[in-house]
């Protein structure tokens, strides 16, 4: 998990599709953008949830001329991603993880655009544990960088699928009680225990803080 978080613990204001994302290259320092790019370059795959595509139309690629793009992976239970999404261009391999309830014609559209398909679970939220195993075994994705958003991080943490959390604390405030936080949906308490972590690395990068945490209990 890699996340850039504001001083007030947000990752983005709540936006509608088409509204620009203020948390990007114009706001985030060049050193941090370079760090982000190097984390992408180091991964076999980069994964996001559908909302990152709908809101940001992310390419999930490396900066131009900086090496071979990792595989791009999108969680899209009901196959709602628009076929024109930039993540479906042929610049890099793409895998869409859908559920068994995804309309077959929409899944076929992704295939026709060259995407690999993993089918896991039912409904909007795909079943992550078998999907991660299939990514590893069928597609050779061993090192996965999950960029978000908050809904995806919530699901991955709930299933004990992260071995590291990389947090970049950024020197700005987003504000807003409805803004997106790094881990969304329901709190882990009172239904379960809150997951705990050890700090294993901390770097000061100008006005930014780059932290790496590992789970106190081994991951699944
Ligand atoms: N600052 C940062 O580091 C950073 C990084 C990445 C993203 N962001 C921001 O985060 C925001 C998006 O986050 P978000 O929480 O709204 O959405 P998200 O995590 O990007 O996407 C969640 C959606 O993915 C689909 N999905 C399929 N299977 C899932 C599963 N097992 N678990 C979770 N989701 C699954 C569902 O789509 P449906 O329910 O629609 O079917 C779900 O609603 C954007 O504003 C983006 O800019 C910030």
mmCIF file of C-alpha atoms and ligand atoms in Angstrom:
data_model
loop_
_atom_site.group_PDB
_atom_site.id
_atom_site.type_symbol
_atom_site.label_atom_id
_atom_site.label_comp_id
_atom_site.label_asym_id
_atom_site.label_seq_id
_atom_site.Cartn_x
_atom_site.Cartn_y
_atom_site.Cartn_z
ATOM 1 C CA UNK A 1 0.000 0.000 0.000
ATOM 2 C CA UNK A 2 1.339 3.413 -0.982
ATOM 3 C CA UNK A 3 -0.572 6.506 0.008
ATOM 4 C CA UNK A 4 0.074 10.254 0.038
ATOM 5 C CA UNK A 5 -1.808 11.730 2.978
ATOM 6 C CA UNK A 6 -2.339 15.372 3.972
ATOM 7 C CA UNK A 7 -1.510 16.761 7.417
ATOM 8 C CA UNK A 8 -5.184 16.326 8.307
ATOM 9 C CA UNK A 9 -5.270 12.656 7.241
ATOM 10 C CA UNK A 10 -7.026 12.886 3.853
ATOM 11 C CA UNK A 11 -6.038 11.525 0.446
ATOM 12 C CA UNK A 12 -8.430 13.557 -1.706
ATOM 13 C CA UNK A 13 -11.374 15.925 -1.425
ATOM 14 C CA UNK A 14 -14.670 14.254 -2.325
ATOM 15 C CA UNK A 15 -15.110 14.944 -6.055
ATOM 16 C CA UNK A 16 -17.411 14.135 -8.959
ATOM 17 C CA UNK A 17 -16.077 12.654 -12.208
ATOM 18 C CA UNK A 18 -14.584 15.452 -14.318
ATOM 19 C CA UNK A 19 -13.501 17.550 -11.322
ATOM 20 C CA UNK A 20 -9.694 17.777 -11.318
ATOM 21 C CA UNK A 21 -7.630 16.158 -8.584
ATOM 22 C CA UNK A 22 -5.737 18.822 -6.599
ATOM 23 C CA UNK A 23 -3.454 16.151 -5.064
ATOM 24 C CA UNK A 24 -1.111 15.663 -8.000
ATOM 25 C CA UNK A 25 2.038 16.939 -9.701
ATOM 26 C CA UNK A 26 1.096 20.638 -9.316
ATOM 27 C CA UNK A 27 0.893 20.297 -5.537
ATOM 28 C CA UNK A 28 3.205 17.401 -4.684
ATOM 29 C CA UNK A 29 6.961 18.096 -4.817
ATOM 30 C CA UNK A 30 9.182 16.742 -7.625
ATOM 31 C CA UNK A 31 11.201 14.517 -5.246
ATOM 32 C CA UNK A 32 8.005 12.850 -4.086
ATOM 33 C CA UNK A 33 6.736 12.391 -7.629
ATOM 34 C CA UNK A 34 10.112 10.766 -8.436
ATOM 35 C CA UNK A 35 9.783 8.503 -5.380
ATOM 36 C CA UNK A 36 6.299 7.510 -6.544
ATOM 37 C CA UNK A 37 7.617 6.734 -10.014
ATOM 38 C CA UNK A 38 10.450 4.610 -8.605
ATOM 39 C CA UNK A 39 7.975 2.607 -6.471
ATOM 40 C CA UNK A 40 5.947 1.954 -9.620
ATOM 41 C CA UNK A 41 9.066 0.940 -11.563
ATOM 42 C CA UNK A 42 10.000 -1.487 -8.802
ATOM 43 C CA UNK A 43 6.639 -3.328 -8.883
ATOM 44 C CA UNK A 44 5.384 -6.123 -11.148
ATOM 45 C CA UNK A 45 1.874 -4.659 -10.944
ATOM 46 C CA UNK A 46 0.059 -1.471 -9.854
ATOM 47 C CA UNK A 47 -3.510 -1.910 -8.578
ATOM 48 C CA UNK A 48 -6.379 0.546 -8.012
ATOM 49 C CA UNK A 49 -10.142 0.446 -7.489
ATOM 50 C CA UNK A 50 -12.732 1.537 -10.029
ATOM 51 C CA UNK A 51 -13.225 4.997 -8.469
ATOM 52 C CA UNK A 52 -9.587 5.940 -9.156
ATOM 53 C CA UNK A 53 -10.272 5.263 -12.826
ATOM 54 C CA UNK A 54 -13.664 7.007 -12.902
ATOM 55 C CA UNK A 55 -12.378 10.098 -11.058
ATOM 56 C CA UNK A 56 -8.785 10.430 -12.220
ATOM 57 C CA UNK A 57 -8.689 8.349 -15.421
ATOM 58 C CA UNK A 58 -5.290 7.188 -14.154
ATOM 59 C CA UNK A 59 -2.855 5.803 -16.736
ATOM 60 C CA UNK A 60 -0.951 3.893 -14.038
ATOM 61 C CA UNK A 61 2.191 4.137 -16.105
ATOM 62 C CA UNK A 62 5.765 5.286 -15.512
ATOM 63 C CA UNK A 63 6.849 8.761 -16.520
ATOM 64 C CA UNK A 64 7.616 8.812 -20.208
ATOM 65 C CA UNK A 65 10.942 7.226 -21.168
ATOM 66 C CA UNK A 66 11.582 5.776 -17.688
ATOM 67 C CA UNK A 67 11.468 2.049 -18.406
ATOM 68 C CA UNK A 68 8.986 -0.710 -18.990
ATOM 69 C CA UNK A 69 5.540 -0.164 -17.488
ATOM 70 C CA UNK A 70 4.370 -2.663 -14.871
ATOM 71 C CA UNK A 71 1.063 -4.462 -15.366
ATOM 72 C CA UNK A 72 -1.938 -2.284 -14.521
ATOM 73 C CA UNK A 73 -4.688 -3.896 -12.462
ATOM 74 C CA UNK A 74 -8.201 -2.544 -11.801
ATOM 75 C CA UNK A 75 -10.788 -3.905 -9.350
ATOM 76 C CA UNK A 76 -14.119 -3.565 -11.132
ATOM 77 C CA UNK A 77 -16.645 -6.104 -9.815
ATOM 78 C CA UNK A 78 -19.440 -5.222 -12.235
ATOM 79 C CA UNK A 79 -17.224 -4.279 -15.217
ATOM 80 C CA UNK A 80 -18.346 -0.631 -15.223
ATOM 81 C CA UNK A 81 -15.065 0.880 -16.422
ATOM 82 C CA UNK A 82 -15.542 2.896 -19.626
ATOM 83 C CA UNK A 83 -13.810 1.224 -22.606
ATOM 84 C CA UNK A 84 -12.131 4.593 -23.325
ATOM 85 C CA UNK A 85 -10.333 4.567 -19.942
ATOM 86 C CA UNK A 86 -6.644 5.372 -20.362
ATOM 87 C CA UNK A 87 -5.706 2.289 -18.342
ATOM 88 C CA UNK A 88 -7.025 0.155 -21.228
ATOM 89 C CA UNK A 89 -4.629 1.588 -23.828
ATOM 90 C CA UNK A 90 -1.957 -0.776 -25.204
ATOM 91 C CA UNK A 91 0.974 1.072 -23.469
ATOM 92 C CA UNK A 92 1.219 -1.715 -20.865
ATOM 93 C CA UNK A 93 -0.496 -4.986 -19.962
ATOM 94 C CA UNK A 94 -3.785 -4.515 -18.092
ATOM 95 C CA UNK A 95 -5.749 -6.948 -15.946
ATOM 96 C CA UNK A 96 -9.317 -6.269 -14.860
ATOM 97 C CA UNK A 97 -10.562 -8.168 -11.822
ATOM 98 C CA UNK A 98 -14.329 -8.637 -12.114
ATOM 99 C CA UNK A 99 -16.870 -10.724 -10.217
ATOM 100 C CA UNK A 100 -19.085 -13.523 -11.513
ATOM 101 C CA UNK A 101 -21.937 -10.986 -11.695
ATOM 102 C CA UNK A 102 -20.185 -8.791 -14.273
ATOM 103 C CA UNK A 103 -22.160 -8.601 -17.551
ATOM 104 C CA UNK A 104 -20.337 -10.944 -20.007
ATOM 105 C CA UNK A 105 -20.562 -8.473 -22.928
ATOM 106 C CA UNK A 106 -18.780 -5.774 -20.910
ATOM 107 C CA UNK A 107 -16.101 -8.257 -19.838
ATOM 108 C CA UNK A 108 -15.689 -9.259 -23.492
ATOM 109 C CA UNK A 109 -15.128 -5.579 -24.388
ATOM 110 C CA UNK A 110 -12.189 -5.497 -21.944
ATOM 111 C CA UNK A 111 -10.820 -8.716 -23.517
ATOM 112 C CA UNK A 112 -11.186 -7.258 -27.010
ATOM 113 C CA UNK A 113 -9.105 -4.291 -25.843
ATOM 114 C CA UNK A 114 -6.354 -6.741 -24.830
ATOM 115 C CA UNK A 115 -6.959 -6.898 -21.067
ATOM 116 C CA UNK A 116 -6.474 -10.080 -19.049
ATOM 117 C CA UNK A 117 -9.471 -11.013 -16.893
ATOM 118 C CA UNK A 118 -9.649 -12.513 -13.423
ATOM 119 C CA UNK A 119 -13.118 -13.452 -12.186
ATOM 120 C CA UNK A 120 -13.507 -13.696 -8.424
ATOM 121 C CA UNK A 121 -16.493 -13.647 -6.059
ATOM 122 C CA UNK A 122 -19.893 -12.051 -6.482
ATOM 123 C CA UNK A 123 -21.280 -8.520 -6.699
ATOM 124 C CA UNK A 124 -19.505 -5.165 -6.763
ATOM 125 C CA UNK A 125 -16.628 -6.139 -4.497
ATOM 126 C CA UNK A 126 -14.423 -8.890 -5.860
ATOM 127 C CA UNK A 127 -13.097 -11.637 -3.604
ATOM 128 C CA UNK A 128 -9.535 -10.430 -3.061
ATOM 129 C CA UNK A 129 -7.663 -13.376 -1.546
ATOM 130 C CA UNK A 130 -8.222 -15.774 -4.497
ATOM 131 C CA UNK A 131 -7.747 -12.891 -6.948
ATOM 132 C CA UNK A 132 -4.320 -12.083 -5.422
ATOM 133 C CA UNK A 133 -3.356 -15.781 -5.691
ATOM 134 C CA UNK A 134 -4.389 -15.807 -9.359
ATOM 135 C CA UNK A 135 -2.415 -12.617 -10.040
ATOM 136 C CA UNK A 136 0.638 -14.367 -8.625
ATOM 137 C CA UNK A 137 0.185 -17.814 -10.152
ATOM 138 C CA UNK A 138 -1.347 -17.079 -13.555
ATOM 139 C CA UNK A 139 0.185 -13.678 -14.302
ATOM 140 C CA UNK A 140 3.474 -13.813 -12.333
ATOM 141 C CA UNK A 141 2.688 -10.662 -10.296
ATOM 142 C CA UNK A 142 4.786 -11.121 -7.138
ATOM 143 C CA UNK A 143 5.428 -7.524 -6.117
ATOM 144 C CA UNK A 144 2.170 -5.584 -6.137
ATOM 145 C CA UNK A 145 1.888 -1.848 -5.460
ATOM 146 C CA UNK A 146 -1.640 -0.943 -4.370
ATOM 147 C CA UNK A 147 -2.285 2.778 -4.774
ATOM 148 C CA UNK A 148 -5.872 2.974 -3.578
ATOM 149 C CA UNK A 149 -8.171 4.441 -3.021
ATOM 150 C CA UNK A 150 -9.491 4.227 0.511
ATOM 151 C CA UNK A 151 -12.124 1.592 -0.250
ATOM 152 C CA UNK A 152 -9.575 -0.792 -1.744
ATOM 153 C CA UNK A 153 -7.128 -0.265 1.145
ATOM 154 C CA UNK A 154 -9.943 -1.090 3.596
ATOM 155 C CA UNK A 155 -10.654 -4.401 1.831
ATOM 156 C CA UNK A 156 -6.986 -5.376 1.501
ATOM 157 C CA UNK A 157 -6.239 -4.637 5.178
ATOM 158 C CA UNK A 158 -9.358 -6.523 6.300
ATOM 159 C CA UNK A 159 -8.066 -9.632 4.513
ATOM 160 C CA UNK A 160 -4.524 -9.239 5.865
ATOM 161 C CA UNK A 161 -3.088 -8.823 2.374
ATOM 162 C CA UNK A 162 -0.569 -6.027 2.989
ATOM 163 C CA UNK A 163 2.962 -6.789 4.112
ATOM 164 C CA UNK A 164 3.952 -3.099 4.056
ATOM 165 C CA UNK A 165 2.218 0.255 4.348
ATOM 166 C CA UNK A 166 4.110 3.146 2.730
ATOM 167 C CA UNK A 167 2.823 6.490 3.914
ATOM 168 C CA UNK A 168 3.906 9.876 2.585
ATOM 169 C CA UNK A 169 2.850 12.673 4.925
ATOM 170 C CA UNK A 170 2.425 15.801 2.801
ATOM 171 C CA UNK A 171 2.718 19.440 3.938
ATOM 172 C CA UNK A 172 -0.799 20.574 3.076
ATOM 173 C CA UNK A 173 -4.296 20.399 4.537
ATOM 174 C CA UNK A 174 -7.265 19.160 2.470
ATOM 175 C CA UNK A 175 -10.013 19.582 5.075
ATOM 176 C CA UNK A 176 -13.624 18.537 4.732
ATOM 177 C CA UNK A 177 -15.451 15.994 6.848
ATOM 178 C CA UNK A 178 -16.509 14.120 3.673
ATOM 179 C CA UNK A 179 -13.035 13.997 2.131
ATOM 180 C CA UNK A 180 -11.527 10.603 1.344
ATOM 181 C CA UNK A 181 -9.291 9.069 4.008
ATOM 182 C CA UNK A 182 -6.578 6.434 3.371
ATOM 183 C CA UNK A 183 -8.845 3.657 4.691
ATOM 184 C CA UNK A 184 -12.568 4.090 4.092
ATOM 185 C CA UNK A 185 -15.907 2.369 4.756
ATOM 186 C CA UNK A 186 -16.555 0.807 8.165
ATOM 187 C CA UNK A 187 -14.132 1.165 11.063
ATOM 188 C CA UNK A 188 -12.359 -2.019 12.227
ATOM 189 C CA UNK A 189 -13.715 -1.426 15.735
ATOM 190 C CA UNK A 190 -16.075 -2.460 17.420
ATOM 191 C CA UNK A 191 -16.663 -5.494 15.151
ATOM 192 C CA UNK A 192 -13.030 -6.581 15.290
ATOM 193 C CA UNK A 193 -9.604 -5.552 16.550
ATOM 194 C CA UNK A 194 -7.841 -2.581 14.992
ATOM 195 C CA UNK A 195 -4.870 -3.816 12.943
ATOM 196 C CA UNK A 196 -1.515 -2.737 14.452
ATOM 197 C CA UNK A 197 1.821 -1.996 12.782
ATOM 198 C CA UNK A 198 5.507 -1.436 13.540
ATOM 199 C CA UNK A 199 7.389 1.484 12.067
ATOM 200 C CA UNK A 200 10.348 0.057 10.144
ATOM 201 C CA UNK A 201 11.629 3.077 8.209
ATOM 202 C CA UNK A 202 11.280 6.862 8.458
ATOM 203 C CA UNK A 203 12.842 9.415 6.123
ATOM 204 C CA UNK A 204 12.508 13.164 6.137
ATOM 205 C CA UNK A 205 12.319 14.413 2.533
ATOM 206 C CA UNK A 206 12.240 18.200 2.755
ATOM 207 C CA UNK A 207 8.772 19.066 4.079
ATOM 208 C CA UNK A 208 7.537 15.479 3.558
ATOM 209 C CA UNK A 209 7.815 12.411 5.764
ATOM 210 C CA UNK A 210 8.128 8.969 4.175
ATOM 211 C CA UNK A 211 7.193 6.142 6.550
ATOM 212 C CA UNK A 212 7.106 2.360 6.126
ATOM 213 C CA UNK A 213 5.078 0.212 8.515
ATOM 214 C CA UNK A 214 4.802 -3.580 8.701
ATOM 215 C CA UNK A 215 1.957 -5.529 10.375
ATOM 216 C CA UNK A 216 2.624 -6.660 13.947
ATOM 217 C CA UNK A 217 1.037 -9.992 13.081
ATOM 218 C CA UNK A 218 2.299 -11.849 9.982
ATOM 219 C CA UNK A 219 0.141 -11.395 6.876
ATOM 220 C CA UNK A 220 -1.899 -14.323 5.525
HETATM 221 N N1 LIG B 1 -3.486 10.453 -2.214
HETATM 222 C C1 LIG B 1 -3.294 9.242 -2.674
HETATM 223 O O1 LIG B 1 -2.249 8.602 -2.428
HETATM 224 C C2 LIG B 1 -4.355 8.580 -3.501
HETATM 225 C C3 LIG B 1 -4.049 7.409 -4.190
HETATM 226 C C4 LIG B 1 -5.058 6.781 -4.908
HETATM 227 C C5 LIG B 1 -6.335 7.319 -4.928
HETATM 228 N N2 LIG B 1 -6.596 8.470 -4.283
HETATM 229 C C6 LIG B 1 -7.963 9.035 -4.310
HETATM 230 O O2 LIG B 1 -8.864 8.085 -3.768
HETATM 231 C C7 LIG B 1 -10.159 8.328 -4.307
HETATM 232 C C8 LIG B 1 -10.801 7.014 -4.717
HETATM 233 O O3 LIG B 1 -10.966 6.227 -3.566
HETATM 234 P P1 LIG B 1 -12.346 5.522 -3.224
HETATM 235 O O4 LIG B 1 -12.231 4.997 -1.848
HETATM 236 O O5 LIG B 1 -13.474 6.444 -3.530
HETATM 237 O O6 LIG B 1 -12.453 4.326 -4.274
HETATM 238 P P2 LIG B 1 -11.430 3.188 -4.798
HETATM 239 O O7 LIG B 1 -10.830 2.495 -3.636
HETATM 240 O O8 LIG B 1 -10.537 3.763 -5.829
HETATM 241 O O9 LIG B 1 -12.426 2.211 -5.591
HETATM 242 C C9 LIG B 1 -13.384 1.481 -4.876
HETATM 243 C C10 LIG B 1 -14.253 0.721 -5.854
HETATM 244 O O10 LIG B 1 -13.528 -0.375 -6.443
HETATM 245 C C11 LIG B 1 -14.424 -1.421 -6.715
HETATM 246 N N3 LIG B 1 -14.040 -2.669 -6.019
HETATM 247 C C12 LIG B 1 -14.160 -3.921 -6.574
HETATM 248 N N4 LIG B 1 -13.810 -4.851 -5.711
HETATM 249 C C13 LIG B 1 -13.435 -4.211 -4.562
HETATM 250 C C14 LIG B 1 -13.002 -4.697 -3.301
HETATM 251 N N5 LIG B 1 -12.847 -5.998 -3.031
HETATM 252 N N6 LIG B 1 -12.727 -3.792 -2.328
HETATM 253 C C15 LIG B 1 -12.856 -2.464 -2.578
HETATM 254 N N7 LIG B 1 -13.292 -1.950 -3.753
HETATM 255 C C16 LIG B 1 -13.573 -2.830 -4.753
HETATM 256 C C17 LIG B 1 -15.803 -0.986 -6.233
HETATM 257 O O11 LIG B 1 -16.448 -0.374 -7.328
HETATM 258 P P3 LIG B 1 -18.093 -0.250 -7.431
HETATM 259 O O12 LIG B 1 -18.608 -0.260 -6.036
HETATM 260 O O13 LIG B 1 -18.307 1.037 -8.131
HETATM 261 O O14 LIG B 1 -18.522 -1.414 -8.249
HETATM 262 C C18 LIG B 1 -15.437 0.057 -5.186
HETATM 263 O O15 LIG B 1 -16.468 0.985 -4.925
HETATM 264 C C19 LIG B 1 -9.966 9.286 -5.475
HETATM 265 O O16 LIG B 1 -10.397 10.571 -5.078
HETATM 266 C C20 LIG B 1 -8.473 9.282 -5.708
HETATM 267 O O17 LIG B 1 -8.009 10.512 -6.232
HETATM 268 C C21 LIG B 1 -5.639 9.113 -3.561
#
